[in-house]
Amino acid sequence: MECPSFYFALGSLFMLGISHSSCYLALHIVSSTSLLIFLHSRERVRNIDFGMRIIRHDDFVILFGCLLLESLFVPKSAGYFGGRVLKAVAACGLVFSITFFFVTLRHMPDNKTGGRRIQRSGPYRFVRHPLYSSLILYWASCTIYLSCFVSLAIFLWFVSSRIIPRIKECEREMVSTSSEYMEYRKAVWSGIPMYR
């Protein structure tokens, strides 16, 4: 069921973030996050099962809280040239990850197809886990954009200690239910840093 006031709130956050100057960098991150939530909730209307077992909602809350606390309370010097270049690269990463997230949502099968078939169209031809890849790129870009390198280190630890073991478990389940998944796994990169 769609909730127009929820979409209005997300749209307002997005417009607030893109309309303010660069002194509100954290607002830009809140804005782009509201866009991702909007895209995700719109696709749920299409009856898509995301199976968000690898990255959970409480993970997002913890990571987002660390990022906002560091961006608000840790002083940063962004006047040097390298900082501007990093910020530009991170902004490109944000745009690419949001686009990749949207394209991946468009290629996800709906629940009506039944079973767990292997998706091989769109981004799934190149990456086994494009939705998670886009979210990892998005979060890394957020931390670099805000110059929150402590949060980036926490996030990289989180990827290696939490996300990769969850992906391995999910892939073991896929191998046990589908014999062709092993071939697909050998041929296509996972899309997750530090994991083939």
mmCIF file of C-alpha atoms in Angstrom:
data_model
loop_
_atom_site.group_PDB
_atom_site.id
_atom_site.type_symbol
_atom_site.label_atom_id
_atom_site.label_comp_id
_atom_site.label_asym_id
_atom_site.label_seq_id
_atom_site.Cartn_x
_atom_site.Cartn_y
_atom_site.Cartn_z
ATOM 1 C CA MET A 1 0.000 0.000 0.000
ATOM 2 C CA GLU A 2 1.354 3.391 -0.992
ATOM 3 C CA CYS A 3 1.552 6.280 1.473
ATOM 4 C CA PRO A 4 1.566 9.697 -0.271
ATOM 5 C CA SER A 5 2.674 11.556 2.872
ATOM 6 C CA PHE A 6 5.709 9.254 3.199
ATOM 7 C CA TYR A 7 6.693 9.985 -0.404
ATOM 8 C CA PHE A 8 6.101 13.693 0.150
ATOM 9 C CA ALA A 9 8.422 13.632 3.196
ATOM 10 C CA LEU A 10 11.123 11.819 1.207
ATOM 11 C CA GLY A 11 10.751 14.271 -1.662
ATOM 12 C CA SER A 12 10.949 17.217 0.726
ATOM 13 C CA LEU A 13 14.162 15.850 2.263
ATOM 14 C CA PHE A 14 15.606 15.357 -1.207
ATOM 15 C CA MET A 15 14.734 18.896 -2.346
ATOM 16 C CA LEU A 16 15.996 20.390 0.910
ATOM 17 C CA GLY A 17 19.319 18.629 0.424
ATOM 18 C CA ILE A 18 19.870 19.674 -3.181
ATOM 19 C CA SER A 19 18.749 23.260 -2.661
ATOM 20 C CA HIS A 20 21.226 24.227 0.084
ATOM 21 C CA SER A 21 24.813 25.282 -0.391
ATOM 22 C CA SER A 22 27.880 23.165 0.269
ATOM 23 C CA CYS A 23 28.057 24.166 3.946
ATOM 24 C CA TYR A 24 25.371 21.544 4.612
ATOM 25 C CA LEU A 25 27.168 18.478 3.262
ATOM 26 C CA ALA A 26 25.449 16.121 5.726
ATOM 27 C CA LEU A 27 22.121 17.337 4.343
ATOM 28 C CA HIS A 28 23.228 16.215 0.873
ATOM 29 C CA ILE A 29 23.792 12.710 2.246
ATOM 30 C CA VAL A 30 20.389 12.691 3.969
ATOM 31 C CA SER A 31 18.924 13.884 0.680
ATOM 32 C CA SER A 32 20.497 11.139 -1.413
ATOM 33 C CA THR A 33 19.570 8.529 1.205
ATOM 34 C CA SER A 34 15.947 9.668 0.998
ATOM 35 C CA LEU A 35 16.141 9.165 -2.775
ATOM 36 C CA LEU A 36 17.373 5.569 -2.293
ATOM 37 C CA ILE A 37 14.592 4.871 0.215
ATOM 38 C CA PHE A 38 12.069 6.305 -2.235
ATOM 39 C CA LEU A 39 13.342 4.100 -5.083
ATOM 40 C CA HIS A 40 13.345 1.054 -2.799
ATOM 41 C CA SER A 41 9.803 1.661 -1.538
ATOM 42 C CA ARG A 42 8.462 2.300 -5.052
ATOM 43 C CA GLU A 43 9.863 -1.020 -6.242
ATOM 44 C CA ARG A 44 8.303 -2.877 -3.319
ATOM 45 C CA VAL A 45 4.957 -1.863 -4.823
ATOM 46 C CA ARG A 46 5.962 -4.000 -7.837
ATOM 47 C CA ASN A 47 5.967 -6.992 -5.451
ATOM 48 C CA ILE A 48 9.724 -7.473 -5.533
ATOM 49 C CA ASP A 49 11.319 -9.483 -2.757
ATOM 50 C CA PHE A 50 14.645 -7.845 -1.984
ATOM 51 C CA GLY A 51 15.645 -10.434 0.580
ATOM 52 C CA MET A 52 17.691 -7.847 2.478
ATOM 53 C CA ARG A 53 19.415 -10.443 4.622
ATOM 54 C CA ILE A 54 22.939 -9.346 3.854
ATOM 55 C CA ILE A 55 22.520 -5.686 4.834
ATOM 56 C CA ARG A 56 19.907 -5.239 7.540
ATOM 57 C CA HIS A 57 17.984 -2.156 8.599
ATOM 58 C CA ASP A 58 19.727 -1.962 11.978
ATOM 59 C CA ASP A 59 23.069 -2.022 10.112
ATOM 60 C CA PHE A 60 21.984 1.086 8.218
ATOM 61 C CA VAL A 61 20.971 2.826 11.430
ATOM 62 C CA ILE A 62 24.336 2.136 13.100
ATOM 63 C CA LEU A 63 26.401 3.142 10.056
ATOM 64 C CA PHE A 64 24.306 6.240 9.369
ATOM 65 C CA GLY A 65 24.516 7.262 13.038
ATOM 66 C CA CYS A 66 28.333 6.929 13.051
ATOM 67 C CA LEU A 67 28.553 8.948 9.860
ATOM 68 C CA LEU A 68 26.323 11.769 11.085
ATOM 69 C CA LEU A 69 28.016 11.961 14.487
ATOM 70 C CA GLU A 70 31.456 12.148 12.914
ATOM 71 C CA SER A 71 30.352 14.688 10.301
ATOM 72 C CA LEU A 72 28.834 16.940 12.972
ATOM 73 C CA PHE A 73 31.404 16.693 15.769
ATOM 74 C CA VAL A 74 34.805 15.998 14.217
ATOM 75 C CA PRO A 75 36.395 19.142 12.709
ATOM 76 C CA LYS A 76 37.622 18.852 9.136
ATOM 77 C CA SER A 77 39.935 20.908 6.965
ATOM 78 C CA ALA A 78 38.607 20.793 3.412
ATOM 79 C CA GLY A 79 40.547 23.724 1.996
ATOM 80 C CA TYR A 80 43.357 21.747 0.403
ATOM 81 C CA PHE A 81 43.332 20.652 -3.250
ATOM 82 C CA GLY A 82 43.371 16.916 -2.496
ATOM 83 C CA GLY A 83 40.242 17.303 -0.370
ATOM 84 C CA ARG A 84 38.383 18.937 -3.239
ATOM 85 C CA VAL A 85 39.464 16.215 -5.648
ATOM 86 C CA LEU A 86 38.342 13.514 -3.186
ATOM 87 C CA LYS A 87 35.023 15.303 -2.737
ATOM 88 C CA ALA A 88 34.506 15.460 -6.524
ATOM 89 C CA VAL A 89 35.364 11.762 -6.902
ATOM 90 C CA ALA A 90 32.989 10.916 -4.044
ATOM 91 C CA ALA A 91 30.203 12.977 -5.649
ATOM 92 C CA CYS A 92 30.705 11.005 -8.881
ATOM 93 C CA GLY A 93 30.585 7.793 -6.820
ATOM 94 C CA LEU A 94 27.297 8.906 -5.257
ATOM 95 C CA VAL A 95 25.730 9.628 -8.648
ATOM 96 C CA PHE A 96 26.996 6.347 -10.123
ATOM 97 C CA SER A 97 25.871 4.253 -7.139
ATOM 98 C CA ILE A 98 22.356 5.750 -7.137
ATOM 99 C CA THR A 99 22.077 5.161 -10.895
ATOM 100 C CA PHE A 100 23.396 1.599 -10.492
ATOM 101 C CA PHE A 101 20.911 0.996 -7.651
ATOM 102 C CA PHE A 102 18.025 2.177 -9.843
ATOM 103 C CA VAL A 103 19.123 0.090 -12.853
ATOM 104 C CA THR A 104 19.480 -2.979 -10.625
ATOM 105 C CA LEU A 105 15.972 -2.499 -9.237
ATOM 106 C CA ARG A 106 14.649 -2.392 -12.788
ATOM 107 C CA HIS A 107 16.204 -5.784 -13.570
ATOM 108 C CA MET A 108 15.129 -7.612 -10.413
ATOM 109 C CA PRO A 109 12.488 -10.277 -11.020
ATOM 110 C CA ASP A 110 9.184 -9.969 -9.212
ATOM 111 C CA ASN A 111 7.830 -12.574 -6.806
ATOM 112 C CA LYS A 112 5.369 -13.939 -9.363
ATOM 113 C CA THR A 113 8.115 -15.850 -11.174
ATOM 114 C CA GLY A 114 8.474 -18.148 -8.167
ATOM 115 C CA GLY A 115 11.506 -20.087 -7.047
ATOM 116 C CA ARG A 116 15.050 -18.802 -6.898
ATOM 117 C CA ARG A 117 16.183 -18.515 -10.480
ATOM 118 C CA ILE A 118 19.447 -16.916 -11.483
ATOM 119 C CA GLN A 119 19.038 -13.458 -12.945
ATOM 120 C CA ARG A 120 21.472 -12.916 -15.836
ATOM 121 C CA SER A 121 20.211 -9.741 -17.490
ATOM 122 C CA GLY A 122 21.252 -6.140 -16.944
ATOM 123 C CA PRO A 123 23.894 -5.601 -14.261
ATOM 124 C CA TYR A 124 23.681 -9.271 -13.235
ATOM 125 C CA ARG A 125 25.723 -10.135 -16.340
ATOM 126 C CA PHE A 126 28.743 -8.383 -14.799
ATOM 127 C CA VAL A 127 28.146 -8.536 -11.026
ATOM 128 C CA ARG A 128 26.493 -11.253 -8.912
ATOM 129 C CA HIS A 129 25.290 -8.861 -6.197
ATOM 130 C CA PRO A 130 24.696 -5.500 -7.935
ATOM 131 C CA LEU A 131 22.259 -4.189 -5.325
ATOM 132 C CA TYR A 132 24.752 -4.709 -2.524
ATOM 133 C CA SER A 133 27.603 -3.420 -4.700
ATOM 134 C CA SER A 134 25.719 -0.188 -5.315
ATOM 135 C CA LEU A 135 24.975 0.228 -1.603
ATOM 136 C CA ILE A 136 28.623 -0.405 -0.657
ATOM 137 C CA LEU A 137 29.818 2.118 -3.255
ATOM 138 C CA TYR A 138 27.156 4.559 -2.057
ATOM 139 C CA TRP A 139 28.211 4.291 1.583
ATOM 140 C CA ALA A 140 31.940 4.543 0.842
ATOM 141 C CA SER A 141 31.227 7.614 -1.313
ATOM 142 C CA CYS A 142 29.162 9.156 1.512
ATOM 143 C CA THR A 143 32.017 8.818 3.986
ATOM 144 C CA ILE A 144 34.566 10.277 1.563
ATOM 145 C CA TYR A 145 32.203 13.091 0.523
ATOM 146 C CA LEU A 146 31.830 14.129 4.159
ATOM 147 C CA SER A 147 35.567 13.533 4.865
ATOM 148 C CA CYS A 148 34.555 11.058 7.576
ATOM 149 C CA PHE A 149 37.510 8.714 7.367
ATOM 150 C CA VAL A 150 36.874 7.119 10.763
ATOM 151 C CA SER A 151 33.424 6.118 9.495
ATOM 152 C CA LEU A 152 35.056 4.824 6.298
ATOM 153 C CA ALA A 153 37.392 2.617 8.367
ATOM 154 C CA ILE A 154 34.433 1.368 10.441
ATOM 155 C CA PHE A 155 32.521 0.658 7.250
ATOM 156 C CA LEU A 156 35.409 -1.288 5.673
ATOM 157 C CA TRP A 157 35.665 -3.354 8.862
ATOM 158 C CA PHE A 158 31.896 -3.886 8.685
ATOM 159 C CA VAL A 159 32.133 -5.101 5.067
ATOM 160 C CA SER A 160 34.899 -7.595 5.861
ATOM 161 C CA SER A 161 33.494 -8.897 9.163
ATOM 162 C CA ARG A 162 29.727 -8.786 8.592
ATOM 163 C CA ILE A 163 28.730 -8.431 4.939
ATOM 164 C CA ILE A 164 31.163 -10.902 3.353
ATOM 165 C CA PRO A 165 30.269 -13.776 5.770
ATOM 166 C CA ARG A 166 26.560 -13.127 5.112
ATOM 167 C CA ILE A 167 27.150 -13.207 1.350
ATOM 168 C CA LYS A 168 29.084 -16.478 1.661
ATOM 169 C CA GLU A 169 26.191 -18.001 3.599
ATOM 170 C CA CYS A 170 23.662 -16.777 1.029
ATOM 171 C CA GLU A 171 25.751 -18.172 -1.816
ATOM 172 C CA ARG A 172 26.053 -21.565 -0.081
ATOM 173 C CA GLU A 173 22.243 -21.672 0.001
ATOM 174 C CA MET A 174 22.081 -20.757 -3.689
ATOM 175 C CA VAL A 175 24.589 -23.482 -4.610
ATOM 176 C CA SER A 176 22.565 -26.064 -2.668
ATOM 177 C CA THR A 177 19.306 -25.103 -4.423
ATOM 178 C CA SER A 178 20.639 -24.457 -7.938
ATOM 179 C CA SER A 179 23.335 -26.443 -9.710
ATOM 180 C CA GLU A 180 23.871 -23.753 -12.354
ATOM 181 C CA TYR A 181 24.696 -21.138 -9.711
ATOM 182 C CA MET A 182 28.183 -22.621 -9.290
ATOM 183 C CA GLU A 183 28.946 -21.935 -12.979
ATOM 184 C CA TYR A 184 27.509 -18.435 -12.675
ATOM 185 C CA ARG A 185 29.613 -17.841 -9.552
ATOM 186 C CA LYS A 186 32.817 -18.876 -11.328
ATOM 187 C CA ALA A 187 32.092 -16.708 -14.368
ATOM 188 C CA VAL A 188 30.834 -13.497 -12.717
ATOM 189 C CA TRP A 189 32.533 -11.323 -10.077
ATOM 190 C CA SER A 190 30.619 -10.798 -6.827
ATOM 191 C CA GLY A 191 30.843 -7.003 -7.006
ATOM 192 C CA ILE A 192 31.937 -6.896 -3.362
ATOM 193 C CA PRO A 193 35.428 -5.587 -2.558
ATOM 194 C CA MET A 194 37.717 -8.192 -0.958
ATOM 195 C CA TYR A 195 35.504 -11.065 -2.198
ATOM 196 C CA ARG A 196 35.636 -12.874 -5.519
#
